[in-house]
Tab-separated table of C-alpha atoms in Angstrom:
chain	number	residue	atom	x	y	z
A	63	MET	CA	-0.781	-72.456	93.865
A	64	SER	CA	2.278	-71.820	95.525
A	65	ASP	CA	3.515	-73.653	98.458
A	66	THR	CA	4.162	-70.038	100.035
A	67	ALA	CA	0.618	-70.141	99.238
A	68	HIS	CA	-0.643	-73.796	100.097
A	69	ARG	CA	1.430	-73.023	103.291
A	70	ASN	CA	-0.826	-69.712	104.355
A	71	GLN	CA	-4.096	-71.270	103.912
A	72	ARG	CA	-3.238	-74.042	106.206
A	73	ALA	CA	-2.177	-72.080	108.169
A	74	VAL	CA	-5.932	-70.356	108.597
A	75	LEU	CA	-7.199	-73.248	108.018
A	76	LEU	CA	-5.707	-74.684	111.401
A	77	ALA	CA	-6.615	-71.204	112.944
A	78	ILE	CA	-9.682	-71.049	112.791
A	79	THR	CA	-10.537	-75.245	113.113
A	80	LEU	CA	-8.746	-74.960	116.354
A	81	SER	CA	-11.163	-71.444	117.258
A	82	SER	CA	-14.068	-73.353	116.547
A	83	PHE	CA	-13.076	-76.726	118.295
A	84	LEU	CA	-12.690	-74.737	120.948
A	85	THR	CA	-15.664	-71.894	121.133
A	86	PRO	CA	-18.807	-74.324	121.221
A	87	PHE	CA	-16.462	-76.924	123.800
A	88	MET	CA	-16.847	-74.956	126.369
A	89	GLY	CA	-19.980	-73.555	126.004
A	90	SER	CA	-21.364	-77.896	126.484
A	91	SER	CA	-17.749	-79.280	128.401
A	92	ILE	CA	-19.192	-76.256	132.080
A	93	ASN	CA	-22.329	-77.689	132.243
A	94	ILE	CA	-20.708	-80.634	133.159
A	95	ALA	CA	-18.242	-79.163	135.835
A	96	LEU	CA	-21.540	-76.695	137.672
A	97	PRO	CA	-22.276	-78.638	140.653
A	98	ALA	CA	-17.965	-78.041	141.679
A	99	ILE	CA	-18.571	-75.050	141.007
A	100	GLY	CA	-22.007	-74.903	142.682
A	101	SER	CA	-19.615	-76.336	146.121
A	102	ASP	CA	-16.861	-74.476	145.739
A	103	PHE	CA	-18.683	-70.750	145.244
A	104	ARG	CA	-21.330	-72.252	147.827
A	105	VAL	CA	-24.180	-70.340	145.861
A	106	ASP	CA	-27.823	-71.980	144.913
A	107	ALA	CA	-28.970	-73.317	141.660
A	108	VAL	CA	-30.300	-70.480	140.174
A	109	THR	CA	-27.226	-68.050	140.625
A	110	LEU	CA	-25.393	-71.891	138.499
A	111	GLY	CA	-27.326	-71.468	135.275
A	112	TRP	CA	-26.124	-67.811	134.374
A	113	ILE	CA	-22.786	-69.142	133.914
A	114	SER	CA	-23.547	-71.061	130.815
A	115	LEU	CA	-25.886	-68.807	130.196
A	116	SER	CA	-24.695	-65.731	130.914
A	117	PHE	CA	-21.370	-67.238	128.154
A	118	LEU	CA	-24.691	-68.510	125.738
A	119	LEU	CA	-26.729	-65.035	125.516
A	120	THR	CA	-24.167	-62.924	125.310
A	121	SER	CA	-22.687	-64.586	122.098
A	122	ALA	CA	-26.423	-65.072	120.121
A	123	MET	CA	-26.879	-61.472	121.139
A	124	PHE	CA	-23.436	-60.092	119.795
A	125	LEU	CA	-22.628	-62.369	116.176
A	126	VAL	CA	-24.146	-60.003	113.728
A	127	PRO	CA	-22.829	-56.929	115.587
A	128	PHE	CA	-19.147	-58.383	115.123
A	129	GLY	CA	-19.834	-59.914	112.188
A	130	ARG	CA	-21.104	-56.250	110.266
A	131	ILE	CA	-17.928	-54.784	112.015
A	132	ALA	CA	-15.539	-57.304	110.841
A	133	ASP	CA	-17.353	-55.933	107.416
A	134	ILE	CA	-16.959	-52.383	108.403
A	135	TYR	CA	-13.371	-53.079	109.503
A	136	GLY	CA	-11.665	-56.141	108.634
A	137	ARG	CA	-12.337	-59.890	109.652
A	138	HIS	CA	-8.974	-61.259	110.514
A	139	ARG	CA	-8.489	-58.453	112.779
A	140	ILE	CA	-11.855	-58.939	114.626
A	141	PHE	CA	-10.742	-62.751	114.832
A	142	ILE	CA	-7.444	-62.501	115.952
A	143	ALA	CA	-9.875	-59.780	118.250
A	144	GLY	CA	-11.898	-62.882	119.399
A	145	VAL	CA	-8.624	-64.975	120.734
A	146	TRP	CA	-7.532	-62.811	122.824
A	147	SER	CA	-10.444	-61.568	123.928
A	148	PHE	CA	-11.335	-66.035	125.001
A	149	THR	CA	-7.870	-66.742	125.460
A	150	ILE	CA	-7.424	-64.251	128.195
A	151	SER	CA	-11.325	-64.471	129.372
A	152	ALA	CA	-10.455	-68.273	129.225
A	153	LEU	CA	-6.644	-67.733	131.635
A	154	ALA	CA	-9.060	-64.960	133.615
A	155	CYS	CA	-11.104	-68.306	134.760
A	156	THR	CA	-9.037	-69.950	136.128
A	157	VAL	CA	-8.494	-67.514	138.894
A	158	SER	CA	-11.472	-65.693	139.521
A	159	PRO	CA	-12.044	-65.827	143.759
A	160	SER	CA	-15.496	-65.142	143.254
A	161	VAL	CA	-19.392	-66.855	141.338
A	162	TYR	CA	-20.181	-62.810	139.644
A	163	VAL	CA	-16.347	-62.655	138.686
A	164	LEU	CA	-16.154	-65.417	136.765
A	165	LEU	CA	-20.247	-64.384	135.464
A	166	VAL	CA	-18.284	-61.173	134.429
A	167	VAL	CA	-15.799	-63.124	132.184
A	168	ARG	CA	-17.527	-65.858	130.930
A	169	LEU	CA	-20.432	-62.490	129.395
A	170	VAL	CA	-16.851	-61.388	127.779
A	171	GLN	CA	-15.997	-65.956	126.617
A	172	GLY	CA	-18.742	-64.504	125.000
A	173	ALA	CA	-18.413	-61.396	123.333
A	174	GLY	CA	-15.226	-63.391	122.420
A	175	SER	CA	-17.102	-66.548	120.638
A	176	ALA	CA	-18.941	-64.216	118.947
A	177	MET	CA	-15.889	-62.079	117.708
A	178	ILE	CA	-14.797	-65.293	116.165
A	179	PHE	CA	-17.829	-67.204	114.899
A	180	ALA	CA	-18.377	-64.113	112.773
A	181	THR	CA	-15.529	-64.332	111.369
A	182	ALA	CA	-14.395	-67.658	110.484
A	183	LEU	CA	-16.388	-69.002	107.233
A	184	PRO	CA	-15.884	-65.856	105.894
A	185	ILE	CA	-12.417	-65.627	106.606
A	186	LEU	CA	-12.707	-69.340	104.895
A	187	VAL	CA	-14.130	-68.792	102.504
A	188	SER	CA	-12.455	-65.876	101.629
A	189	SER	CA	-8.886	-68.342	101.201
A	190	PHE	CA	-10.239	-70.773	99.183
A	191	PRO	CA	-10.950	-71.228	96.031
A	192	HIS	CA	-14.635	-72.360	94.578
A	193	GLU	CA	-13.605	-75.753	94.764
A	194	GLN	CA	-12.057	-76.211	97.656
A	195	ARG	CA	-14.264	-74.459	100.024
A	196	GLY	CA	-16.503	-77.037	100.888
A	197	ARG	CA	-13.574	-79.009	102.213
A	198	VAL	CA	-13.111	-77.070	103.829
A	199	ILE	CA	-16.456	-75.796	105.128
A	200	GLY	CA	-16.768	-79.654	105.864
A	201	ILE	CA	-13.592	-80.090	108.462
A	202	ASN	CA	-14.754	-76.370	110.043
A	203	ALA	CA	-18.469	-77.434	110.783
A	204	ALA	CA	-16.539	-81.120	112.289
A	205	SER	CA	-14.311	-78.717	114.957
A	206	VAL	CA	-17.640	-77.675	115.684
A	207	TYR	CA	-20.249	-79.993	116.144
A	208	MET	CA	-16.814	-81.808	117.560
A	209	GLY	CA	-16.561	-80.109	119.959
A	210	LEU	CA	-20.530	-79.583	121.336
A	211	SER	CA	-19.867	-83.850	121.651
A	212	LEU	CA	-16.309	-83.747	123.605
A	213	GLY	CA	-16.751	-80.428	125.635
A	214	PRO	CA	-19.037	-82.455	128.092
A	215	PHE	CA	-17.081	-85.605	128.198
A	216	ILE	CA	-13.413	-84.629	127.760
A	217	GLY	CA	-14.598	-81.777	130.288
A	218	GLY	CA	-16.554	-84.662	133.342
A	219	LEU	CA	-12.150	-86.259	133.094
A	220	LEU	CA	-11.604	-82.735	133.772
A	221	THR	CA	-13.770	-81.438	135.965
A	222	HIS	CA	-13.253	-85.220	137.619
A	223	TYR	CA	-9.052	-85.760	138.202
A	224	LEU	CA	-8.627	-81.599	138.337
A	225	GLY	CA	-10.835	-79.937	138.747
A	226	TRP	CA	-13.646	-77.761	137.105
A	227	ARG	CA	-10.880	-75.071	136.276
A	228	SER	CA	-8.686	-77.656	134.830
A	229	ILE	CA	-11.628	-76.574	131.767
A	230	PHE	CA	-10.217	-73.077	130.960
């Protein structure tokens, strides 16, 4: 294998591992920030519940359709669109003027998350030879669970010291 191909594989692994960490991190860290969001926007517990639920429902609802769309139009194209929509919606969350804008932006963020998760594993599998697939799938799975595990801890620190908007 050439040095350029090896660098390309590492770049693919790094991009997918980072995005596979950030999406569950965002989903799990927001729960710690809900009381701060509630006091900032002066909303009730039911509305606060929709902030995290909207992300999860949208992610689950669009996972299979985006997987099919990725098969038709290209995995890399849908992955990049997912990363862009996730990133732009995260930035929009930081400047949300109301809880309702935050809810809509979280819906978009959930769709971006679905695009990322629908394409991440197929891109890894197609980018690495058979003998390396177990290792890269393990790295990807570890990054997902690290995001889920570290989300509440780091999200709590960020919320406490920098405010809830810093999570995004």
